Amino acid sequence: MDISVFGSRKLWVAGLALLILVALATLPFYGSLYMTILMTAILMYIIITVSWVIFSGPSGYLSLASAAFFGIGIYASAILLPTTGAVLPVLVVVLIAGALSFVVAVLVGFLTLRLRGIYFAIFTFGLVELIKQFLLFWEFEVTHTRGRYVLLVDSRTIFYIMLGIFVALILTAYFIRNSKFGLALRSIGENEAAAAHSGVNVTMVKVITFGISAVFMGMAGAIMATRWTYVDPYIAFNPFFSFMPVLMAVFGGLGQFYGPIVGATIFAYLEEVLLTTFPYYYMLIFGCVLVATMLFMPKGFTGLIQKGWKRVSGGQQHANT
Amino acid sequence: MPILEGEKVTKYFGGLAAVSNVDFHVDQGEVVGLIGPNGAGKTTLFNLISGALGLNSGVIRFKGESIGGSKPHKICRLGLARTFQEVKIFANMPVMQNVLLGSLFGTPSGMSAANAAKEAAELLDFVGLSAVRNTPAGGLTLANQKRVEVARALATKAELLLLDELMAGLNSTETAEAMELVTRIRGRGVTVFMIEHVMKAIMGVCDRIMVLHHGEKIAEGTPKEIATSKTVIEVYLGE
């Protein structure tokens, strides 16, 4: 293996990432307000998807609790940032929402991570319903309100906070993937019993990662609520946000670090385009795209690109090895 | 002093006593064999020792410390590692990472990444898999997958190694190599407790053999004593 080629590739990737980051950070200065808002939505989807992948990707535990953690963030924001005036600064609220989601995820994790396969998926999905129903009951019986209005926050502020969460998440995901912790998580996905017998505290690794993934979902929810300005339990705990990250990650491809990012970006953009141009057929077209993905791109979009790349550069790679 | 000992170890599956009132001990530096017909409770006993299953009653002590009911990762970090009858490797991970996991997580006091990598490389060399260190473990032959398991278990700095049918499914050349591996493991100062069906192997490498039948210990002794024991011949070896 040629080390200099390896090193330069890493440098190249880092340079590209930096370029994208700079382009994103300066977007409000050269792009329209619409673009800033669209980019906020795309970032939100990327955040939910990548944080889902942090846990469910390597461990093989299919979590459908994303909507629950996202919703907890939304409601934390709705309670701490009422239209009557912010109780705390927006950024602090976002951090509190992340912490809250973490705590709930860890508690739920200790209870449910002994469940495997479909049982875990169903339970996590039940969590979304449970919190939703509880809030509905609470609003109906205790506060006698329906939903909450959230303080309006400047679109640029929302965008920059979302971008900040995104950067923190990408760094976290990268470090987990390349650390000893990530190795343990992958070994759990491959064979949990063998991991436990090789000294991995499987419960701890699973619960902590589940918690970390929830932090970012909660934070994204908290800042997104300020953009939606009105939320109720149905909006906040929409099952859509549980399935979306799974679909986006699968669409992008789980084999590569950037797969889910690419998947979420394309999907989020596609949704926006379809929703604005074909408001009535949007779901139908969406479904067709998904079916096509499953049929023709089993390794996702990035898998397809890699396959194509190998075909193009096949001769070259062969010469190198 | 025995490194591992069990008193009246009992495990029920429903109404069935899979392991019933078994007393056993393994001394430091020994190679002890565990044999018996299918369903005798051999693997169950290993599962009880390694923490995969909880005891119903009885005591298991490792280096004098009671480990009954401890979690597998804790038992592993105490210095007791195992392999599995049906190989449990991390099939999509490179061989090197399989072993690295043991040295990173399974050692009593933890290891720096550099030391863990050094340890893992040394063990790959020991089991003869250095050449395939970057191959996904699932792509190896069964014999080599079993070696990955052995290297991973040794990487945890195990003092006692439980080998669950290391030789099952191997051809005669591979079996001979596996026997040689067991001898070399002992040479490292690691105590071995092994389940085996290949009689030639177990008679050749073990100092002492225990025989289980219907969850009960029916005989124990040197290979010679076992080979000539009337009870053992009746229930297991055959005429």
Coordinates of C-alpha atoms in Angstrom, one line a residue:
Chain A
M1 CA 0.0 0.0 0.0
D2 CA 1.3 3.4 -0.9
I3 CA 1.2 5.6 2.1
S4 CA 1.6 8.9 0.3
V5 CA -1.4 8.3 -1.9
F6 CA -3.4 7.4 1.2
G7 CA -2.3 10.6 3.0
S8 CA -3.0 12.8 0.1
R9 CA -6.5 11.3 -0.3
K10 CA -7.2 12.1 3.4
L11 CA -6.0 15.7 2.8
W12 CA -8.2 16.0 -0.2
V13 CA -11.3 14.8 1.7
A14 CA -10.5 17.2 4.5
G15 CA -10.1 20.1 2.0
L16 CA -13.4 19.3 0.3
A17 CA -15.2 19.2 3.7
L18 CA -13.7 22.5 4.6
L19 CA -14.8 24.0 1.3
I20 CA -18.4 22.8 1.8
L21 CA -18.4 24.1 5.3
V22 CA -17.2 27.6 4.2
A23 CA -19.8 27.6 1.4
L24 CA -22.5 26.7 3.9
A25 CA -21.3 29.2 6.5
T26 CA -21.4 32.1 4.0
L27 CA -24.7 31.0 2.4
P28 CA -26.9 33.7 4.0
F29 CA -24.6 36.3 2.5
Y30 CA -24.8 35.3 -1.1
G31 CA -27.9 33.1 -1.2
S32 CA -31.6 34.1 -1.0
L33 CA -33.6 33.8 2.2
Y34 CA -35.4 30.8 0.5
M35 CA -32.1 29.1 0.0
T36 CA -31.1 29.6 3.7
I37 CA -34.5 28.2 4.8
L38 CA -34.2 25.2 2.4
M39 CA -30.7 24.5 3.6
T40 CA -31.9 24.6 7.2
A41 CA -34.4 21.9 6.3
I42 CA -31.8 19.8 4.5
L43 CA -29.4 20.1 7.5
M44 CA -32.2 19.0 9.8
Y45 CA -32.7 15.9 7.8
I46 CA -29.0 15.2 7.6
I47 CA -28.8 15.6 11.4
I48 CA -31.6 13.2 12.1
T49 CA -30.2 10.7 9.6
V50 CA -26.6 10.8 10.7
S51 CA -27.5 10.6 14.3
W52 CA -29.7 7.6 13.6
V53 CA -26.8 6.0 11.8
I54 CA -24.3 6.6 14.7
F55 CA -26.3 4.0 16.7
S56 CA -28.3 1.9 14.4
G57 CA -25.7 1.6 11.6
P58 CA -23.0 -0.3 13.3
S59 CA -25.0 -1.9 16.1
G60 CA -27.7 -3.3 13.8
Y61 CA -30.4 -2.3 16.2
L62 CA -33.1 -0.7 14.2
S63 CA -34.3 2.3 16.2
L64 CA -37.6 3.9 15.3
A65 CA -37.4 6.3 18.3
S66 CA -36.0 9.2 16.3
A67 CA -39.3 11.0 16.3
A68 CA -39.5 10.7 20.1
F69 CA -36.1 12.4 20.6
F70 CA -36.8 15.0 17.9
G71 CA -40.2 15.7 19.5
I72 CA -38.7 16.0 23.0
G73 CA -36.5 18.7 21.6
I74 CA -39.5 20.4 19.9
Y75 CA -41.5 20.4 23.1
A76 CA -38.6 21.5 25.3
S77 CA -38.3 24.5 22.9
A78 CA -42.1 25.1 23.0
I79 CA -42.1 25.3 26.8
L80 CA -38.9 27.3 27.3
L81 CA -39.4 29.7 24.4
P82 CA -43.1 30.7 24.5
T83 CA -44.3 33.7 22.5
T84 CA -44.6 35.7 25.7
G85 CA -40.8 35.8 25.8
A86 CA -37.9 33.5 26.0
V87 CA -37.2 32.0 29.4
L88 CA -33.6 31.3 28.4
P89 CA -31.4 32.2 25.5
V90 CA -32.2 30.1 22.4
L91 CA -28.8 28.4 22.4
V92 CA -29.2 27.4 26.0
V93 CA -32.6 25.9 25.2
V94 CA -31.1 23.9 22.4
L95 CA -28.5 22.5 24.7
I96 CA -31.1 21.7 27.3
A97 CA -33.2 19.9 24.7
G98 CA -30.2 17.8 23.7
A99 CA -29.5 16.9 27.4
L100 CA -33.2 16.0 27.9
S101 CA -33.2 13.7 24.9
F102 CA -30.0 12.1 26.1
V103 CA -31.5 11.4 29.5
V104 CA -34.6 9.9 28.0
A105 CA -32.6 7.8 25.6
V106 CA -30.4 6.4 28.3
L107 CA -33.3 5.5 30.5
V108 CA -35.2 3.9 27.6
G109 CA -31.9 2.3 26.5
F110 CA -31.4 0.5 29.8
L111 CA -34.9 -0.8 29.6
T112 CA -35.1 -1.9 26.0
L113 CA -31.6 -2.6 24.6
R114 CA -31.9 -6.2 25.8
L115 CA -34.6 -6.6 23.2
R116 CA -33.3 -7.7 19.8
G117 CA -34.4 -7.3 16.2
I118 CA -38.1 -6.5 15.5
Y119 CA -38.9 -6.3 19.2
F120 CA -36.6 -3.4 19.7
A121 CA -37.9 -1.7 16.6
I122 CA -41.5 -2.0 17.8
F123 CA -40.7 -0.8 21.3
T124 CA -38.8 2.2 20.1
F125 CA -41.7 3.1 17.8
G126 CA -44.1 2.6 20.7
L127 CA -42.1 5.2 22.6
V128 CA -43.0 7.9 20.1
E129 CA -46.7 7.0 20.5
L130 CA -46.4 6.9 24.3
I131 CA -45.0 10.3 24.6
K132 CA -47.4 11.7 22.1
Q133 CA -50.4 10.3 23.9
F134 CA -49.1 11.4 27.2
L135 CA -48.8 15.0 26.0
L136 CA -52.2 14.9 24.4
F137 CA -53.7 13.7 27.7
W138 CA -51.7 16.4 29.6
E139 CA -52.9 19.2 27.3
F140 CA -56.5 18.0 27.3
E141 CA -56.8 17.3 31.0
V142 CA -54.3 19.5 32.8
T143 CA -53.5 22.6 30.8
H144 CA -56.6 22.7 28.7
T145 CA -54.7 23.9 25.7
R146 CA -54.1 22.5 22.3
G147 CA -50.5 22.8 21.1
R148 CA -48.2 25.7 21.8
Y149 CA -46.9 28.8 20.0
V150 CA -43.2 29.1 19.9
L151 CA -41.1 32.3 19.8
L152 CA -40.2 33.4 16.3
V153 CA -36.5 33.4 15.8
D154 CA -34.6 35.0 12.9
S155 CA -34.0 32.6 10.0
R156 CA -30.3 33.2 9.9
T157 CA -30.0 32.4 13.6
I158 CA -31.8 29.2 13.1
F159 CA -29.6 28.4 10.1
Y160 CA -26.4 29.0 12.0
I161 CA -27.5 27.0 15.1
M162 CA -28.5 24.1 12.8
L163 CA -25.1 24.4 11.1
G164 CA -23.4 24.3 14.4
I165 CA -25.3 21.1 15.5
F166 CA -24.4 19.6 12.1
V167 CA -20.7 20.3 12.5
A168 CA -20.7 19.0 16.0
L169 CA -22.5 15.9 14.9
I170 CA -20.2 15.1 11.9
L171 CA -17.2 15.4 14.2
T172 CA -18.8 13.2 16.8
A173 CA -19.8 10.6 14.2
Y174 CA -16.4 10.6 12.7
F175 CA -14.6 10.2 16.0
I176 CA -17.0 7.4 17.2
R177 CA -16.5 5.6 13.9
N178 CA -12.7 5.7 14.1
S179 CA -12.3 5.1 17.8
K180 CA -12.1 2.0 20.0
F181 CA -15.8 2.8 20.9
G182 CA -16.8 2.5 17.3
L183 CA -14.9 -0.9 17.0
A184 CA -16.9 -2.1 20.0
L185 CA -20.2 -1.0 18.5
R186 CA -19.4 -2.7 15.2
S187 CA -18.5 -5.9 17.0
I188 CA -21.8 -5.8 18.8
G189 CA -23.5 -5.5 15.4
E190 CA -21.5 -8.5 14.1
N191 CA -21.9 -10.8 17.1
E192 CA -23.1 -9.5 20.4
A193 CA -22.3 -12.6 22.4
A194 CA -18.7 -12.7 21.1
A195 CA -18.2 -9.0 21.9
A196 CA -19.4 -9.5 25.5
H197 CA -17.1 -12.5 25.9
S198 CA -14.2 -10.5 24.6
G199 CA -14.6 -7.9 27.3
V200 CA -16.9 -5.4 25.8
N201 CA -19.5 -4.0 28.2
V202 CA -22.2 -4.3 25.6
T203 CA -25.0 -2.7 27.6
M204 CA -22.9 0.3 28.4
V205 CA -21.7 0.8 24.8
K206 CA -25.2 0.5 23.4
V207 CA -26.9 2.7 25.9
I208 CA -24.3 5.5 25.7
T209 CA -24.3 5.5 21.9
F210 CA -28.1 5.5 21.9
G211 CA -28.0 8.5 24.2
I212 CA -25.4 10.4 22.1
S213 CA -27.5 9.9 18.9
A214 CA -30.5 11.3 20.7
V215 CA -28.7 14.4 21.8
F216 CA -28.4 15.7 18.2
M217 CA -32.0 14.8 17.3
G218 CA -33.2 16.7 20.4
M219 CA -31.2 19.8 19.5
A220 CA -32.4 19.7 15.9
G221 CA -36.0 19.5 17.1
A222 CA -35.5 22.4 19.5
I223 CA -34.3 24.8 16.9
M224 CA -36.7 23.6 14.3
A225 CA -39.6 24.4 16.6
T226 CA -38.7 28.0 16.5
R227 CA -39.1 27.9 12.7
W228 CA -42.5 26.2 12.8
T229 CA -43.8 28.6 15.4
Y230 CA -46.8 26.4 16.2
V231 CA -46.5 22.8 17.5
D232 CA -48.8 20.3 18.9
P233 CA -48.1 16.6 19.9
Y234 CA -49.1 15.4 16.4
I235 CA -46.6 17.7 14.7
A236 CA -43.8 17.1 17.3
F237 CA -44.1 13.4 17.5
N238 CA -44.8 12.6 13.9
P239 CA -43.8 9.0 13.0
F240 CA -42.6 10.4 9.7
F241 CA -39.4 11.5 11.5
S242 CA -38.8 7.9 12.7
F243 CA -39.0 6.4 9.3
M244 CA -37.3 9.2 7.4
P245 CA -33.8 8.7 8.7
V246 CA -34.0 4.9 8.0
L247 CA -35.0 5.5 4.4
M248 CA -32.5 8.3 3.9
A249 CA -29.7 6.3 5.3
V250 CA -30.6 3.2 3.2
F251 CA -31.0 5.4 0.1
G252 CA -27.6 7.0 0.6
G253 CA -25.9 3.7 1.6
L254 CA -24.6 2.6 5.0
G255 CA -21.3 1.3 3.7
Q256 CA -19.6 4.7 3.6
F257 CA -19.4 7.5 6.2
Y258 CA -20.7 10.1 3.7
G259 CA -23.5 7.7 2.4
P260 CA -26.2 8.8 4.8
I261 CA -25.2 12.5 4.3
V262 CA -25.6 12.2 0.6
G263 CA -28.8 10.3 1.0
A264 CA -30.4 12.8 3.3
T265 CA -29.4 15.7 1.1
I266 CA -30.8 14.2 -2.0
F267 CA -34.0 13.1 -0.3
A268 CA -34.6 16.4 1.5
Y269 CA -34.1 18.3 -1.7
L270 CA -36.3 15.8 -3.6
E271 CA -39.0 16.2 -1.1
E272 CA -38.9 20.0 -1.4
V273 CA -39.1 19.9 -5.2
L274 CA -41.8 17.2 -5.3
L275 CA -43.9 18.9 -2.7
T276 CA -43.8 22.3 -4.5
T277 CA -44.2 21.0 -8.0
F278 CA -46.4 17.9 -7.5
P279 CA -48.2 18.6 -4.2
Y280 CA -50.8 15.8 -5.0
Y281 CA -48.5 13.1 -6.3
Y282 CA -45.6 13.8 -4.1
M283 CA -46.1 10.8 -1.8
L284 CA -46.6 8.5 -4.8
I285 CA -43.5 9.6 -6.6
F286 CA -41.6 9.4 -3.4
G287 CA -42.7 5.8 -2.9
C288 CA -41.6 4.9 -6.5
V289 CA -38.2 6.3 -5.8
L290 CA -37.9 4.2 -2.7
V291 CA -39.0 1.0 -4.4
A292 CA -36.5 1.7 -7.2
T293 CA -33.7 2.3 -4.7
M294 CA -34.4 -1.1 -3.0
L295 CA -34.5 -2.9 -6.3
F296 CA -31.7 -1.4 -8.2
M297 CA -29.4 0.1 -5.5
P298 CA -29.2 -2.4 -2.7
K299 CA -26.0 -0.7 -1.4
G300 CA -27.6 2.7 -1.8
F301 CA -26.7 5.7 -3.9
T302 CA -23.0 5.7 -2.8
G303 CA -22.8 2.0 -3.5
L304 CA -23.9 2.7 -7.0
I305 CA -21.4 5.5 -7.4
Q306 CA -18.6 3.3 -6.1
K307 CA -19.5 0.5 -8.5
G308 CA -19.5 3.0 -11.4
W309 CA -16.2 4.4 -10.1
K310 CA -14.6 1.0 -10.0
R311 CA -15.7 0.3 -13.5
V312 CA -14.2 3.6 -14.7
S313 CA -11.0 3.3 -12.7
G314 CA -10.8 -0.5 -12.6
G315 CA -7.8 -0.8 -14.8
Q316 CA -5.9 1.8 -12.8
Q317 CA -6.6 0.2 -9.4
H318 CA -5.5 -3.1 -10.8
A319 CA -2.2 -1.6 -11.9
N320 CA -1.7 -0.1 -8.4
T321 CA -2.0 -3.3 -6.6
Chain B
M1 CA -4.6 -24.2 44.4
P2 CA -7.1 -24.6 41.6
I3 CA -7.5 -21.7 39.2
L4 CA -11.1 -22.7 38.5
E5 CA -13.4 -24.7 40.8
G6 CA -17.1 -25.4 40.9
E7 CA -19.2 -26.8 43.7
K8 CA -22.6 -28.4 43.1
V9 CA -23.1 -26.4 39.9
T10 CA -26.7 -26.7 38.7
K11 CA -28.6 -25.3 35.8
Y12 CA -32.2 -26.1 34.9
F13 CA -33.8 -25.5 31.5
G14 CA -37.5 -25.6 32.5
G15 CA -37.8 -29.0 34.3
L16 CA -34.7 -30.4 32.7
A17 CA -31.4 -30.4 34.7
A18 CA -28.9 -29.6 32.0
V19 CA -26.1 -29.5 34.6
S20 CA -26.8 -31.1 37.9
N21 CA -24.6 -30.9 41.1
V22 CA -21.4 -31.0 39.2
D23 CA -18.2 -30.5 41.2
F24 CA -15.1 -29.7 39.2
H25 CA -11.7 -28.1 39.4
V26 CA -9.0 -27.1 37.0
D27 CA -5.5 -26.5 38.4
Q28 CA -3.1 -23.8 37.3
G29 CA -1.2 -24.9 34.2
E30 CA -3.3 -28.0 33.4
V31 CA -5.0 -29.0 30.2
V32 CA -8.3 -30.6 31.3
G33 CA -10.7 -32.2 28.9
L34 CA -14.5 -32.4 29.1
I35 CA -16.2 -35.1 27.2
G36 CA -19.6 -36.7 27.0
P37 CA -22.4 -37.6 24.5
N38 CA -24.4 -34.9 22.8
G39 CA -26.7 -33.1 25.2
A40 CA -24.6 -34.1 28.2
G41 CA -24.4 -30.4 29.3
K42 CA -20.8 -29.7 28.3
T43 CA -21.5 -26.4 26.5
T44 CA -24.0 -25.4 29.2
L45 CA -21.3 -25.9 31.8
F46 CA -19.0 -23.6 29.7
N47 CA -21.8 -21.1 29.4
L48 CA -22.2 -21.1 33.2
I49 CA -18.4 -20.6 33.7
S50 CA -18.1 -17.8 31.1
G51 CA -21.2 -15.9 32.3
A52 CA -23.4 -16.5 29.2
L53 CA -25.9 -18.2 31.5
G54 CA -26.7 -17.7 35.2
L55 CA -26.5 -20.5 37.7
N56 CA -29.6 -22.0 39.4
S57 CA -27.5 -23.1 42.4
G58 CA -23.9 -23.9 43.3
V59 CA -20.7 -21.8 43.2
I60 CA -18.1 -21.2 40.6
R61 CA -14.8 -19.7 41.7
F62 CA -12.1 -18.3 39.5
K63 CA -8.8 -17.5 41.2
G64 CA -10.7 -17.8 44.5
E65 CA -13.3 -15.3 43.5
S66 CA -16.9 -16.2 43.0
I67 CA -18.0 -15.5 39.5
G68 CA -21.4 -17.1 39.4
G69 CA -23.9 -14.6 38.0
S70 CA -21.2 -12.1 36.8
K71 CA -21.5 -10.5 33.4
P72 CA -19.4 -12.1 30.6
H73 CA -17.3 -9.0 30.0
K74 CA -16.4 -8.9 33.7
I75 CA -15.4 -12.5 33.8
C76 CA -13.4 -12.0 30.6
R77 CA -11.5 -9.1 32.2
L78 CA -10.7 -11.3 35.2
G79 CA -8.6 -13.5 32.8
L80 CA -11.1 -16.2 31.7
A81 CA -11.7 -16.3 28.0
R82 CA -13.4 -18.7 25.7
T83 CA -14.1 -19.8 22.2
F84 CA -17.4 -21.1 20.9
Q85 CA -18.7 -24.4 19.4
E86 CA -20.3 -22.6 16.5
V87 CA -17.6 -20.0 15.7
K88 CA -18.6 -16.5 16.8
I89 CA -16.3 -14.2 14.9
F90 CA -16.9 -10.7 13.6
A91 CA -17.2 -11.9 10.0
N92 CA -17.1 -8.5 8.2
M93 CA -14.3 -7.1 10.2
P94 CA -10.6 -7.8 9.3
V95 CA -8.9 -10.6 11.2
M96 CA -6.7 -8.0 12.9
Q97 CA -9.6 -6.1 14.3
N98 CA -11.2 -9.3 15.6
V99 CA -8.1 -9.9 17.7
L100 CA -7.6 -6.2 18.5
L101 CA -11.1 -6.1 20.2
G102 CA -9.9 -8.6 22.7
S103 CA -6.7 -6.7 23.6
L104 CA -8.5 -3.4 23.7
F105 CA -11.4 -4.4 25.9
G106 CA -10.7 -7.8 27.5
T107 CA -7.5 -7.2 29.4
P108 CA -7.8 -6.7 33.2
S109 CA -6.4 -3.1 33.3
G110 CA -6.9 -2.0 29.7
M111 CA -4.2 -1.2 27.2
S112 CA -3.1 1.7 25.1
A113 CA -4.0 1.5 21.4
A114 CA -0.4 1.0 20.4
N115 CA 0.2 -1.8 22.9
A116 CA -3.1 -3.5 22.0
A117 CA -2.1 -3.5 18.3
K118 CA 1.3 -4.9 19.2
E119 CA -0.3 -7.6 21.3
A120 CA -2.8 -8.4 18.6
A121 CA -0.1 -8.7 15.9
E122 CA 2.0 -11.0 18.2
L123 CA -1.0 -13.3 18.7
L124 CA -1.8 -13.4 15.0
D125 CA 1.7 -14.5 14.5
F126 CA 1.3 -17.1 17.3
V127 CA -1.7 -18.7 15.6
G128 CA -0.2 -18.3 12.2
L129 CA -2.6 -15.8 10.7
S130 CA -0.3 -12.9 10.1
A131 CA -0.6 -13.3 6.3
V132 CA -4.4 -12.8 6.3
R133 CA -4.6 -10.0 8.9
N134 CA -6.5 -7.6 6.6
T135 CA -8.9 -10.2 5.2
P136 CA -12.5 -10.1 6.6
A137 CA -12.6 -12.9 9.1
G138 CA -15.7 -14.4 7.5
G139 CA -13.6 -15.3 4.4
L140 CA -11.3 -17.7 6.2
T141 CA -11.6 -21.5 6.4
L142 CA -13.3 -22.9 9.4
A143 CA -10.0 -24.0 10.9
N144 CA -8.6 -20.5 10.5
Q145 CA -11.8 -18.9 11.9
K146 CA -11.3 -21.0 15.0
R147 CA -7.8 -19.7 15.2
V148 CA -9.1 -16.1 15.1
E149 CA -11.3 -17.0 18.1
V150 CA -8.3 -18.4 19.9
A151 CA -6.2 -15.4 19.2
R152 CA -9.0 -13.0 20.2
A153 CA -9.4 -15.0 23.5
L154 CA -5.7 -15.0 24.2
A155 CA -5.5 -11.3 23.4
T156 CA -7.5 -10.6 26.6
K157 CA -4.5 -11.8 28.5
A158 CA -6.5 -14.9 29.6
E159 CA -5.0 -17.1 32.3
L160 CA -7.7 -19.7 31.6
L161 CA -9.0 -20.6 28.2
L162 CA -12.2 -22.5 27.6
L163 CA -12.0 -24.2 24.2
D164 CA -15.4 -25.5 23.0
E165 CA -14.8 -28.1 20.3
L166 CA -11.8 -26.5 18.7
M167 CA -11.4 -29.5 16.4
A168 CA -15.0 -30.1 15.4
G169 CA -15.4 -30.0 11.6
L170 CA -11.7 -30.0 10.9
N171 CA -9.9 -32.5 8.7
S172 CA -7.1 -34.7 10.0
T173 CA -4.2 -32.3 9.1
E174 CA -6.1 -29.4 10.6
T175 CA -6.8 -31.5 13.7
A176 CA -3.2 -32.2 14.2
E177 CA -2.3 -28.6 13.8
A178 CA -5.0 -27.7 16.3
M179 CA -3.5 -30.2 18.8
E180 CA -0.1 -28.6 18.3
L181 CA -1.7 -25.2 18.9
V182 CA -3.2 -26.4 22.3
T183 CA 0.2 -27.6 23.4
R184 CA 1.8 -24.2 22.5
I185 CA -1.0 -22.3 24.3
R186 CA -0.1 -24.3 27.4
G187 CA 3.5 -23.4 26.7
R188 CA 2.6 -19.8 27.2
G189 CA 1.4 -20.6 30.7
V190 CA -2.3 -20.5 29.9
T191 CA -4.4 -23.1 31.6
V192 CA -6.8 -24.9 29.2
F193 CA -10.2 -26.4 29.8
M194 CA -11.5 -28.0 26.6
I195 CA -14.6 -29.7 25.3
E196 CA -13.7 -32.2 22.5
H197 CA -15.2 -35.1 20.6
V198 CA -12.1 -36.1 18.8
M199 CA -10.8 -38.8 21.1
K200 CA -7.3 -39.0 19.7
A201 CA -6.9 -35.3 20.3
I202 CA -8.2 -35.2 23.8
M203 CA -6.3 -38.3 24.9
G204 CA -3.1 -36.8 23.4
V205 CA -3.1 -33.3 24.9
C206 CA -5.0 -33.6 28.2
D207 CA -3.6 -34.2 31.7
R208 CA -7.0 -35.0 33.1
I209 CA -10.5 -35.7 31.6
M210 CA -14.0 -35.2 33.0
V211 CA -16.9 -37.1 31.6
L212 CA -20.5 -35.6 31.7
H213 CA -23.6 -37.6 31.0
H214 CA -27.2 -36.3 31.4
G215 CA -25.8 -33.3 33.2
E216 CA -23.9 -35.3 35.8
K217 CA -20.3 -36.0 36.2
I218 CA -19.9 -39.7 35.8
A219 CA -16.1 -40.1 35.7
E220 CA -12.9 -38.2 36.0
G221 CA -9.2 -39.2 35.7
T222 CA -6.2 -39.4 33.5
P223 CA -6.7 -40.2 29.8
K224 CA -5.7 -43.8 30.4
E225 CA -8.1 -44.2 33.3
I226 CA -10.9 -42.8 31.2
A227 CA -10.1 -44.9 28.2
T228 CA -10.4 -48.0 30.3
S229 CA -13.3 -47.0 32.5
K230 CA -16.2 -49.3 32.2
T231 CA -18.9 -46.6 32.8
V232 CA -17.4 -44.3 30.2
I233 CA -17.2 -47.0 27.6
E234 CA -20.8 -47.9 28.2
V235 CA -22.3 -44.4 27.9
Y236 CA -19.9 -42.7 25.5
L237 CA -16.9 -44.4 23.9
G238 CA -18.6 -47.7 23.0
E239 CA -16.9 -51.1 22.8

